[in-house]
Amino acid sequence: AEQRGECVCIPECPPETDPRRKVCTNRNETWDSACEVHRQRCLCNTADPGCRHEELRHVHIDYYGTCREMPECSENDLADFPRRMRDWLFNVMRDLALRNELPDAYLALEHEAESNMTKRWTNAAIWKWCELDGHPHDNTVSRHELFPIRAPLFALEHCIAPFLESCDPNRDHRISLQEWGKCLELEEDDLTARCAEIAKDEEANASDLHDAFV
């Protein structure tokens, strides 16, 4: 009979005394380590008696370090944030390409963005979204999966938290591709088509690589 693995929560996190290991969660609470956050969320999602509170099923890390008071995001700043986010995504994608660190599946997007200004923001959004959308490619990204975007910007962009909150209007703790495109003020159809295309190419490349070693 086929044996299948089973995911289990880590029994205990190692004690942390280094203050640099502390993390601030979306509940504005300082935790000793990222391990403690992941463990508690796991316990609560599996109905383990060790779960401290049901709401911790959706706890995630906002940024590294102890929680601190952040400046308020004004309406004008929030209204301008999609533009700043689009610029940031493109600049990161371009820098990765220049350092030869951008995966091959996304190089065509970067080259197209460089030569066609109308594709600059859309392609950058596609790159980051498809990168975050793991397996299976279901066109949804959890709040936890958005951590690579949220954490590095949190201390610099005080509007990142309310911006991402606005991207999840139905409060299901998952942001769909359509919600992502709307937040960034991009055309939904372009995002959907290209993400599906890239996912298909990645699967084909993975299959070819597997066949080469079999």
Short mmCIF file of C-alpha atoms in Angstrom, two decimals, residues 20-190:
data_model
loop_
_atom_site.label_atom_id
_atom_site.label_comp_id
_atom_site.label_asym_id
_atom_site.label_seq_id
_atom_site.Cartn_x
_atom_site.Cartn_y
_atom_site.Cartn_z
CA ARG A 20 17.15 40.22 16.94
CA ARG A 21 15.14 36.99 16.66
CA LYS A 22 11.97 38.63 17.96
CA VAL A 23 9.13 39.19 15.51
CA CYS A 24 6.05 41.40 15.45
CA THR A 25 2.80 39.76 14.36
CA ASN A 26 -0.30 41.10 12.65
CA ARG A 27 -1.86 41.26 16.13
CA ASN A 28 0.79 43.82 17.09
CA GLU A 29 2.31 41.37 19.56
CA THR A 30 6.02 40.71 19.99
CA TRP A 31 6.92 37.01 19.92
CA ASP A 32 10.27 35.47 20.82
CA SER A 33 10.83 33.91 17.40
CA ALA A 34 9.31 33.12 14.02
CA CYS A 35 9.25 29.47 15.08
CA GLU A 36 6.84 30.28 17.92
CA VAL A 37 4.46 32.03 15.51
CA HIS A 38 4.51 29.19 12.99
CA ARG A 39 4.09 26.58 15.72
CA GLN A 40 1.14 28.31 17.33
CA ARG A 41 -0.64 28.80 14.00
CA CYS A 42 -0.08 25.13 13.21
CA LEU A 43 -1.49 24.03 16.58
CA CYS A 44 -4.58 26.17 16.13
CA ASN A 45 -5.19 24.98 12.57
CA THR A 46 -5.06 21.35 13.71
CA ALA A 47 -7.31 21.92 16.75
CA ASP A 48 -4.48 20.89 19.06
CA PRO A 49 -5.05 21.51 22.80
CA GLY A 50 -1.87 23.57 22.77
CA CYS A 51 -3.62 26.29 20.75
CA ARG A 52 -3.83 29.37 22.97
CA HIS A 53 -6.67 31.07 21.07
CA GLU A 54 -8.73 30.25 17.99
CA GLU A 55 -7.86 33.59 16.38
CA LEU A 56 -4.22 32.50 16.21
CA ARG A 57 -5.15 30.27 13.26
CA HIS A 58 -4.46 33.35 11.13
CA VAL A 59 -1.52 34.84 13.02
CA HIS A 60 1.41 35.79 10.81
CA ILE A 61 4.61 37.82 11.02
CA ASP A 62 4.45 41.46 10.01
CA TYR A 63 8.14 42.19 10.40
CA TYR A 64 11.27 41.19 12.28
CA GLY A 65 12.08 42.88 15.57
CA THR A 66 9.94 44.04 18.46
CA CYS A 67 6.66 45.77 17.70
CA ARG A 68 6.87 49.53 17.48
CA GLU A 69 4.49 52.37 16.90
CA MET A 70 4.12 53.09 13.20
CA PRO A 71 3.08 56.44 11.72
CA GLU A 72 -0.51 56.62 10.53
CA CYS A 73 -1.15 56.11 6.83
CA SER A 74 -3.04 59.11 5.49
CA GLU A 75 -5.72 58.81 2.81
CA ASN A 76 -3.47 60.57 0.30
CA ASP A 77 -0.54 58.27 1.05
CA LEU A 78 -2.74 55.19 0.73
CA ALA A 79 -4.19 56.43 -2.55
CA ASP A 80 -0.66 56.84 -3.94
CA PHE A 81 0.60 53.52 -2.59
CA PRO A 82 -0.34 51.32 -5.60
CA ARG A 83 1.94 53.43 -7.79
CA ARG A 84 4.82 53.16 -5.32
CA MET A 85 4.29 49.41 -5.00
CA ARG A 86 4.30 48.93 -8.77
CA ASP A 87 7.54 50.91 -9.06
CA TRP A 88 9.14 48.92 -6.25
CA LEU A 89 8.18 45.59 -7.81
CA PHE A 90 9.62 46.59 -11.17
CA ASN A 91 12.87 47.87 -9.66
CA VAL A 92 13.36 44.64 -7.70
CA MET A 93 12.64 42.52 -10.78
CA ARG A 94 15.09 44.55 -12.87
CA ASP A 95 17.82 44.37 -10.20
CA LEU A 96 17.45 40.59 -9.95
CA ALA A 97 17.74 40.30 -13.72
CA LEU A 98 20.89 42.44 -13.75
CA ARG A 99 22.42 40.19 -11.09
CA ASN A 100 21.38 37.06 -13.02
CA GLU A 101 19.21 36.01 -10.08
CA LEU A 102 15.83 36.16 -11.80
CA PRO A 103 14.48 32.67 -12.65
CA ASP A 104 14.43 31.87 -16.36
CA ALA A 105 10.64 31.65 -16.39
CA TYR A 106 10.44 35.38 -15.69
CA LEU A 107 13.27 36.72 -17.85
CA ALA A 108 10.95 37.22 -20.81
CA LEU A 109 8.68 39.33 -18.60
CA GLU A 110 11.59 41.51 -17.53
CA HIS A 111 12.88 41.97 -21.08
CA GLU A 112 9.40 42.87 -22.28
CA ALA A 113 9.00 45.37 -19.45
CA GLU A 114 12.30 47.03 -20.35
CA SER A 115 11.33 47.48 -24.00
CA ASN A 116 7.64 48.27 -23.53
CA MET A 117 6.73 50.88 -20.93
CA THR A 118 3.07 49.82 -20.97
CA LYS A 119 4.13 46.37 -19.71
CA ARG A 120 6.45 47.59 -16.96
CA TRP A 121 4.06 47.54 -14.03
CA THR A 122 1.91 44.65 -15.19
CA ASN A 123 4.85 42.34 -15.81
CA ALA A 124 6.43 43.19 -12.46
CA ALA A 125 3.16 42.37 -10.70
CA ILE A 126 2.87 39.12 -12.64
CA TRP A 127 6.42 38.11 -11.69
CA LYS A 128 5.94 38.63 -7.98
CA TRP A 129 2.47 37.13 -7.88
CA CYS A 130 3.41 33.96 -9.74
CA GLU A 131 6.49 33.62 -7.56
CA LEU A 132 4.40 33.83 -4.39
CA ASP A 133 1.63 31.58 -5.70
CA GLY A 134 3.06 28.18 -4.84
CA HIS A 135 1.95 24.68 -5.68
CA PRO A 136 -0.73 24.22 -6.73
CA HIS A 137 -0.96 27.42 -8.76
CA ASP A 138 -4.43 28.40 -7.59
CA ASN A 139 -4.29 32.17 -8.13
CA THR A 140 -4.56 32.85 -4.41
CA VAL A 141 -1.91 33.91 -1.93
CA SER A 142 -2.32 33.75 1.81
CA ARG A 143 -1.39 36.57 4.14
CA HIS A 144 1.50 34.40 5.31
CA GLU A 145 2.75 33.96 1.73
CA LEU A 146 2.82 37.75 1.34
CA PHE A 147 5.48 37.98 4.05
CA PRO A 148 8.37 38.41 1.52
CA ILE A 149 6.66 41.61 0.37
CA ARG A 150 5.31 42.87 3.67
CA ALA A 151 8.33 42.38 5.95
CA PRO A 152 11.03 44.32 4.05
CA LEU A 153 8.69 47.23 3.36
CA PHE A 154 6.97 47.53 6.72
CA ALA A 155 9.54 49.77 8.38
CA LEU A 156 9.91 51.94 5.27
CA GLU A 157 6.35 52.09 3.97
CA HIS A 158 3.84 52.71 6.74
CA CYS A 159 0.97 52.13 4.29
CA ILE A 160 1.91 48.54 3.42
CA ALA A 161 -0.33 47.04 6.12
CA PRO A 162 -3.53 48.96 5.28
CA PHE A 163 -2.81 48.46 1.58
CA LEU A 164 -2.67 44.67 1.92
CA GLU A 165 -5.74 44.77 4.15
CA SER A 166 -7.62 46.56 1.38
CA CYS A 167 -6.57 43.82 -1.04
CA ASP A 168 -8.66 41.32 0.93
CA PRO A 169 -12.13 42.93 0.96
CA ASN A 170 -13.96 39.69 1.81
CA ARG A 171 -11.60 39.03 4.75
CA ASP A 172 -11.03 35.38 3.87
CA HIS A 173 -7.32 35.72 4.69
CA ARG A 174 -6.43 34.97 1.08
CA ILE A 175 -5.86 37.48 -1.70
CA SER A 176 -6.95 36.33 -5.13
CA LEU A 177 -5.17 37.30 -8.30
CA GLN A 178 -8.15 39.46 -9.21
CA GLU A 179 -7.96 41.26 -5.87
CA TRP A 180 -4.20 41.74 -6.31
CA GLY A 181 -4.64 43.28 -9.74
CA LYS A 182 -7.40 45.56 -8.55
CA CYS A 183 -5.28 46.77 -5.62
CA LEU A 184 -2.42 47.61 -7.95
CA GLU A 185 -4.85 49.23 -10.40
CA LEU A 186 -3.90 46.85 -13.22
CA GLU A 187 -5.92 45.08 -15.89
CA GLU A 188 -7.22 41.82 -14.45
CA ASP A 189 -7.29 39.89 -17.75
CA ASP A 190 -3.58 40.43 -18.42
#
